mmCIF file of C-alpha atoms in Angstrom:
data_model
loop_
_atom_site.group_PDB
_atom_site.id
_atom_site.type_symbol
_atom_site.label_atom_id
_atom_site.label_comp_id
_atom_site.label_asym_id
_atom_site.label_seq_id
_atom_site.Cartn_x
_atom_site.Cartn_y
_atom_site.Cartn_z
ATOM 1 C CA MET A 299 29.794 -22.127 -32.577
ATOM 2 C CA ARG A 300 27.192 -19.668 -34.280
ATOM 3 C CA VAL A 301 25.879 -17.473 -31.515
ATOM 4 C CA LEU A 302 22.684 -15.195 -32.470
ATOM 5 C CA LEU A 303 22.621 -12.089 -30.377
ATOM 6 C CA ILE A 304 19.277 -10.279 -30.119
ATOM 7 C CA ASN A 305 19.002 -6.654 -28.941
ATOM 8 C CA PRO A 306 14.985 -6.638 -28.330
ATOM 9 C CA ASN A 307 15.373 -2.712 -28.320
ATOM 10 C CA THR A 308 15.523 -0.546 -31.481
ATOM 11 C CA SER A 309 18.501 1.382 -30.799
ATOM 12 C CA ALA A 310 21.480 -0.177 -33.272
ATOM 13 C CA HIS A 311 24.211 1.986 -31.376
ATOM 14 C CA VAL A 312 23.282 -0.624 -28.338
ATOM 15 C CA THR A 313 23.512 -3.286 -30.287
ATOM 16 C CA ASP A 314 26.700 -2.375 -31.697
ATOM 17 C CA LEU A 315 28.206 -1.295 -28.400
ATOM 18 C CA VAL A 316 27.217 -4.599 -27.082
ATOM 19 C CA ALA A 317 28.143 -6.621 -29.981
ATOM 20 C CA ALA A 318 31.672 -5.179 -29.918
ATOM 21 C CA HIS A 319 32.353 -6.498 -26.160
ATOM 22 C CA VAL A 320 31.007 -10.061 -26.591
ATOM 23 C CA ARG A 321 32.901 -10.586 -29.929
ATOM 24 C CA ALA A 322 36.104 -9.277 -27.926
ATOM 25 C CA GLN A 323 35.128 -11.636 -25.322
ATOM 26 C CA LEU A 324 34.192 -14.647 -27.633
ATOM 27 C CA GLY A 325 37.802 -14.407 -29.434
ATOM 28 C CA ASP A 326 37.925 -17.420 -31.847
ATOM 29 C CA GLN A 327 35.638 -19.416 -29.599
ATOM 30 C CA ALA A 328 32.242 -18.269 -31.565
ATOM 31 C CA GLU A 329 31.226 -16.265 -34.326
ATOM 32 C CA LEU A 330 28.653 -14.056 -33.516
ATOM 33 C CA ARG A 331 25.491 -12.379 -35.274
ATOM 34 C CA ALA A 332 23.871 -9.279 -33.577
ATOM 35 C CA VAL A 333 20.376 -8.622 -34.554
ATOM 36 C CA THR A 334 18.451 -5.563 -33.593
ATOM 37 C CA GLY A 335 14.437 -5.290 -32.713
ATOM 38 C CA ARG A 336 12.456 -4.583 -35.845
ATOM 39 C CA PHE A 337 9.994 -2.865 -33.626
ATOM 40 C CA GLY A 338 9.405 -1.184 -30.474
ATOM 41 C CA ALA A 339 10.895 0.910 -27.965
ATOM 42 C CA ARG A 340 14.243 2.664 -28.644
ATOM 43 C CA TYR A 341 15.094 1.337 -25.175
ATOM 44 C CA ILE A 342 13.206 -0.251 -22.693
ATOM 45 C CA ALA A 343 11.868 1.660 -19.639
ATOM 46 C CA SER A 344 8.535 0.236 -18.615
ATOM 47 C CA ARG A 345 6.684 -2.786 -18.393
ATOM 48 C CA ALA A 346 4.590 -2.084 -21.445
ATOM 49 C CA ALA A 347 7.935 -1.280 -23.565
ATOM 50 C CA ALA A 348 9.413 -4.846 -22.045
ATOM 51 C CA SER A 349 6.138 -6.640 -23.446
ATOM 52 C CA ILE A 350 6.749 -5.219 -26.937
ATOM 53 C CA ALA A 351 10.395 -6.220 -26.604
ATOM 54 C CA GLY A 352 9.332 -9.767 -26.024
ATOM 55 C CA HIS A 353 7.602 -10.055 -29.208
ATOM 56 C CA ALA A 354 10.413 -8.152 -30.975
ATOM 57 C CA ALA A 355 12.651 -10.998 -29.456
ATOM 58 C CA LEU A 356 10.508 -13.760 -30.758
ATOM 59 C CA ASP A 357 10.434 -11.948 -34.192
ATOM 60 C CA ALA A 358 14.101 -11.766 -34.432
ATOM 61 C CA LEU A 359 14.330 -15.456 -33.539
ATOM 62 C CA ALA A 360 11.997 -16.841 -36.089
ATOM 63 C CA GLU A 361 14.058 -14.478 -38.871
ATOM 64 C CA HIS A 362 17.401 -15.280 -37.897
ATOM 65 C CA GLY A 363 17.584 -18.109 -35.629
ATOM 66 C CA ALA A 364 17.809 -21.086 -38.266
ATOM 67 C CA GLU A 365 21.784 -21.445 -38.431
ATOM 68 C CA CYS A 366 22.735 -20.529 -34.856
ATOM 69 C CA ASP A 367 23.718 -22.943 -32.268
ATOM 70 C CA ALA A 368 22.921 -20.673 -29.219
ATOM 71 C CA VAL A 369 20.743 -17.537 -28.597
ATOM 72 C CA TYR A 370 22.014 -14.288 -26.352
ATOM 73 C CA LEU A 371 19.018 -12.234 -25.162
ATOM 74 C CA ALA A 372 21.198 -9.355 -24.734
ATOM 75 C CA CYS A 373 18.793 -7.083 -22.528
ATOM 76 C CA PHE A 374 19.092 -6.590 -18.898
ATOM 77 C CA GLY A 375 15.464 -7.715 -17.507
ATOM 78 C CA ASP A 376 15.313 -10.565 -20.077
ATOM 79 C CA PRO A 377 11.748 -9.598 -22.144
ATOM 80 C CA GLY A 378 10.332 -12.544 -23.753
ATOM 81 C CA LEU A 379 13.088 -15.143 -22.258
ATOM 82 C CA LEU A 380 10.483 -18.214 -21.530
ATOM 83 C CA ALA A 381 8.996 -17.821 -24.630
ATOM 84 C CA LEU A 382 12.197 -17.572 -26.270
ATOM 85 C CA ARG A 383 13.599 -20.866 -24.766
ATOM 86 C CA GLU A 384 9.809 -22.659 -25.816
ATOM 87 C CA LEU A 385 10.257 -21.660 -29.563
ATOM 88 C CA SER A 386 14.121 -21.949 -29.939
ATOM 89 C CA ARG A 387 15.858 -25.235 -31.044
ATOM 90 C CA VAL A 388 18.915 -24.270 -29.392
ATOM 91 C CA PRO A 389 19.973 -22.650 -25.919
ATOM 92 C CA VAL A 390 18.802 -19.297 -25.054
ATOM 93 C CA ILE A 391 20.642 -17.219 -22.340
ATOM 94 C CA GLY A 392 19.147 -13.993 -20.991
ATOM 95 C CA MET A 393 21.236 -11.495 -19.591
ATOM 96 C CA ALA A 394 19.801 -10.763 -16.331
ATOM 97 C CA GLU A 395 19.012 -14.636 -15.387
ATOM 98 C CA ALA A 396 22.985 -15.159 -16.227
ATOM 99 C CA ALA A 397 24.382 -12.114 -14.060
ATOM 100 C CA CYS A 398 22.003 -12.784 -10.894
ATOM 101 C CA ARG A 399 23.113 -16.665 -10.858
ATOM 102 C CA GLU A 400 26.538 -15.832 -11.538
ATOM 103 C CA ALA A 401 26.490 -13.236 -8.591
ATOM 104 C CA ALA A 402 24.058 -15.481 -6.137
ATOM 105 C CA ALA A 403 26.491 -18.279 -6.401
ATOM 106 C CA ALA A 404 29.263 -16.230 -4.780
ATOM 107 C CA GLY A 405 27.009 -14.939 -1.909
ATOM 108 C CA ARG A 406 24.240 -11.786 -1.600
ATOM 109 C CA PHE A 407 24.330 -9.640 -4.171
ATOM 110 C CA GLY A 408 23.263 -6.271 -5.588
ATOM 111 C CA ILE A 409 21.825 -4.727 -9.109
ATOM 112 C CA VAL A 410 22.513 -1.146 -10.300
ATOM 113 C CA THR A 411 21.227 -0.220 -13.322
ATOM 114 C CA GLY A 412 19.652 2.654 -15.216
ATOM 115 C CA GLY A 413 15.821 4.017 -15.568
ATOM 116 C CA ALA A 414 13.380 4.089 -12.020
ATOM 117 C CA ALA A 415 11.091 2.061 -13.624
ATOM 118 C CA TRP A 416 13.160 -0.980 -13.341
ATOM 119 C CA GLU A 417 13.663 -1.351 -9.644
ATOM 120 C CA PRO A 418 9.798 -3.088 -8.985
ATOM 121 C CA MET A 419 10.461 -4.969 -12.384
ATOM 122 C CA LEU A 420 13.737 -6.599 -11.704
ATOM 123 C CA ARG A 421 12.759 -7.108 -7.743
ATOM 124 C CA GLU A 422 9.916 -9.281 -9.410
ATOM 125 C CA PHE A 423 12.460 -10.728 -12.085
ATOM 126 C CA VAL A 424 14.642 -11.778 -9.246
ATOM 127 C CA ALA A 425 11.942 -13.050 -7.196
ATOM 128 C CA ALA A 426 10.556 -15.447 -10.126
ATOM 129 C CA LEU A 427 14.562 -16.808 -10.162
ATOM 130 C CA GLY A 428 14.111 -18.042 -6.338
ATOM 131 C CA LEU A 429 16.624 -15.433 -5.596
ATOM 132 C CA SER A 430 14.996 -12.906 -3.771
ATOM 133 C CA ASP A 431 16.955 -13.972 -0.433
ATOM 134 C CA ALA A 432 20.169 -13.565 -1.884
ATOM 135 C CA LEU A 433 19.480 -10.028 -3.302
ATOM 136 C CA ALA A 434 21.117 -7.394 -0.685
ATOM 137 C CA ALA A 435 20.024 -3.931 -2.757
ATOM 138 C CA LEU A 436 18.920 -3.012 -6.096
ATOM 139 C CA HIS A 437 19.737 0.944 -7.341
ATOM 140 C CA THR A 438 18.443 2.732 -10.191
ATOM 141 C CA VAL A 439 20.215 5.636 -11.681
ATOM 142 C CA ALA A 440 18.348 8.318 -13.322
ATOM 143 C CA PRO A 441 19.636 8.084 -16.867
ATOM 144 C CA SER A 442 18.395 5.392 -18.979
ATOM 145 C CA GLY A 443 20.512 2.845 -20.044
ATOM 146 C CA GLY A 444 20.149 4.277 -23.606
ATOM 147 C CA ALA A 445 21.470 7.527 -22.831
ATOM 148 C CA ILE A 446 24.397 6.170 -20.699
ATOM 149 C CA ALA A 447 25.323 4.131 -23.750
ATOM 150 C CA ARG A 448 25.141 7.612 -25.611
ATOM 151 C CA ASP A 449 27.372 9.422 -22.645
ATOM 152 C CA PRO A 450 28.900 6.670 -20.408
ATOM 153 C CA ASP A 451 31.456 9.335 -18.902
ATOM 154 C CA ALA A 452 28.663 11.399 -17.652
ATOM 155 C CA ALA A 453 27.087 8.700 -15.774
ATOM 156 C CA LEU A 454 30.265 7.088 -14.278
ATOM 157 C CA ALA A 455 30.016 8.690 -10.691
ATOM 158 C CA THR A 456 26.564 7.993 -10.293
ATOM 159 C CA LEU A 457 27.052 4.413 -11.365
ATOM 160 C CA ALA A 458 29.975 4.061 -8.959
ATOM 161 C CA GLU A 459 27.750 5.607 -6.114
ATOM 162 C CA GLY A 460 25.219 3.229 -6.605
ATOM 163 C CA CYS A 461 27.438 0.321 -6.364
ATOM 164 C CA ARG A 462 28.989 1.948 -3.073
ATOM 165 C CA ALA A 463 25.674 1.848 -1.647
ATOM 166 C CA CYS A 464 24.989 -1.953 -2.601
ATOM 167 C CA ALA A 465 27.943 -2.868 -0.708
ATOM 168 C CA ALA A 466 27.043 -0.827 2.260
ATOM 169 C CA SER A 467 23.742 -2.547 2.113
ATOM 170 C CA GLY A 468 25.415 -6.204 2.471
ATOM 171 C CA ALA A 469 26.151 -6.948 -1.417
ATOM 172 C CA GLU A 470 29.208 -9.150 -1.914
ATOM 173 C CA ARG A 471 29.070 -8.657 -5.586
ATOM 174 C CA VAL A 472 27.006 -5.613 -7.437
ATOM 175 C CA ILE A 473 26.072 -6.201 -10.894
ATOM 176 C CA LEU A 474 26.219 -3.593 -13.510
ATOM 177 C CA GLY A 475 23.041 -4.413 -15.444
ATOM 178 C CA GLY A 476 22.185 -3.296 -18.772
ATOM 179 C CA ALA A 477 23.168 -3.736 -22.468
ATOM 180 C CA GLY A 478 23.808 0.423 -22.827
ATOM 181 C CA LEU A 479 26.108 -0.290 -19.930
ATOM 182 C CA ALA A 480 28.636 -2.676 -21.512
ATOM 183 C CA GLY A 481 32.444 -2.234 -20.368
ATOM 184 C CA LEU A 482 31.733 0.217 -17.555
ATOM 185 C CA ALA A 483 31.752 -2.289 -14.514
ATOM 186 C CA ARG A 484 36.039 -2.263 -15.443
ATOM 187 C CA ARG A 485 36.014 1.697 -15.462
ATOM 188 C CA ILE A 486 34.664 2.027 -11.741
ATOM 189 C CA ALA A 487 35.793 -0.936 -10.229
ATOM 190 C CA ALA A 488 38.438 1.053 -8.266
ATOM 191 C CA GLN A 489 35.902 3.253 -6.883
ATOM 192 C CA VAL A 490 33.848 0.069 -5.374
ATOM 193 C CA PRO A 491 34.799 -1.926 -2.379
ATOM 194 C CA VAL A 492 33.387 -5.574 -3.601
ATOM 195 C CA PRO A 493 33.630 -6.976 -7.109
ATOM 196 C CA LEU A 494 31.623 -5.652 -9.857
ATOM 197 C CA ILE A 495 29.899 -8.082 -12.875
ATOM 198 C CA CYS A 496 28.962 -6.455 -16.075
ATOM 199 C CA SER A 497 25.886 -8.343 -16.704
ATOM 200 C CA VAL A 498 26.955 -8.593 -20.810
ATOM 201 C CA GLU A 499 30.110 -10.658 -20.224
ATOM 202 C CA ALA A 500 28.524 -12.562 -17.410
ATOM 203 C CA GLY A 501 25.864 -13.361 -20.217
ATOM 204 C CA THR A 502 28.494 -14.114 -22.328
ATOM 205 C CA ARG A 503 30.291 -16.777 -20.117
ATOM 206 C CA ALA A 504 26.783 -18.319 -20.025
ATOM 207 C CA VAL A 505 26.443 -18.635 -23.484
ATOM 208 C CA LEU A 506 29.642 -20.237 -23.736
ATOM 209 C CA ALA A 507 28.667 -22.975 -21.259
ATOM 210 C CA ALA A 508 25.432 -23.430 -22.703
ATOM 211 C CA GLY A 509 27.181 -24.371 -26.181
ATOM 212 C CA VAL A 510 29.148 -26.880 -24.495
ATOM 213 C CA THR A 511 26.351 -28.643 -22.295
ATOM 214 C CA GLY A 512 23.423 -28.117 -24.741
ATOM 215 C CA THR A 513 19.792 -28.480 -23.398
ATOM 216 C CA VAL A 514 16.958 -30.721 -23.547
ATOM 217 C CA ARG A 515 13.984 -28.740 -25.495
ATOM 218 C CA PHE A 516 10.324 -29.119 -25.107
ATOM 219 C CA ARG A 517 8.509 -29.014 -28.155
ATOM 220 C CA PRO A 518 5.344 -26.867 -27.935
ATOM 221 C CA GLU A 519 1.973 -27.223 -29.411
ATOM 222 C CA PRO A 520 1.568 -25.614 -32.913
ATOM 223 C CA VAL A 521 -0.628 -22.544 -33.233
ATOM 224 C CA GLU A 522 -2.306 -20.505 -35.501
ATOM 225 C CA SER A 523 -1.844 -16.654 -35.429
ATOM 226 C CA VAL A 524 -3.233 -13.744 -37.446
ATOM 227 C CA GLY A 525 -1.223 -10.591 -38.132
ATOM 228 C CA LEU A 526 2.143 -11.742 -37.192
ATOM 229 C CA ALA A 527 5.339 -11.881 -39.556
ATOM 230 C CA PRO A 528 5.819 -14.483 -41.565
ATOM 231 C CA ALA A 529 8.691 -16.175 -40.207
ATOM 232 C CA LEU A 530 7.589 -16.047 -36.451
ATOM 233 C CA ALA A 531 3.932 -17.028 -38.079
ATOM 234 C CA ALA A 532 5.666 -19.777 -39.589
ATOM 235 C CA ARG A 533 7.697 -21.162 -36.116
ATOM 236 C CA LEU A 534 4.265 -20.973 -34.387
ATOM 237 C CA VAL A 535 2.851 -23.625 -36.774
ATOM 238 C CA ASP A 536 6.332 -25.920 -37.056
ATOM 239 C CA PRO A 537 7.793 -25.050 -33.734
#
């Protein structure tokens, strides 16, 4: 099984961080190719940056997706997920969707992530999944995910506090969401009274499951375009 991991941020160090955790989880079950967004924000922290990241994710799929058996959109918030599924010829897994569905299957859940702008965006995202009733709490911390990735030790206490607040609000599971937070759930699990879900690990589990079950793909109509990268323009013409 060949997995294409797309980080639609433009921070290569975040791609490397996530890829290392995903490779460790995959073991010999799959081969991973990790790519970073060719353009856009260093780390998504606004609606505008998320919209640009969706384009960057499509660009990466068109450029690198030919030989893959599954695609992992490794960005919490899943920018461009539905468009990727429209153009992809293989299953596409979004980190945030996978984590939320896994958490909701066990009861009410909370989310903790970096960057204040994510709160309304994630509430809308959870609502679009039909899981609003299962969301007990959502807490954002001041450092962005990119800042946390650069200095995770400085954020551990704040992240643990946010997770405890979610538990106090009725969450039976708490998602630690974000590519830049990969691996931190295990480091703070002992400080939180409910189980934690690492969004990176939840996404990887969903990728492996999708590789087994496959998908039925809707083939969109061809679309002519102007100004796009050649690979993406070609994919729109021959989806």
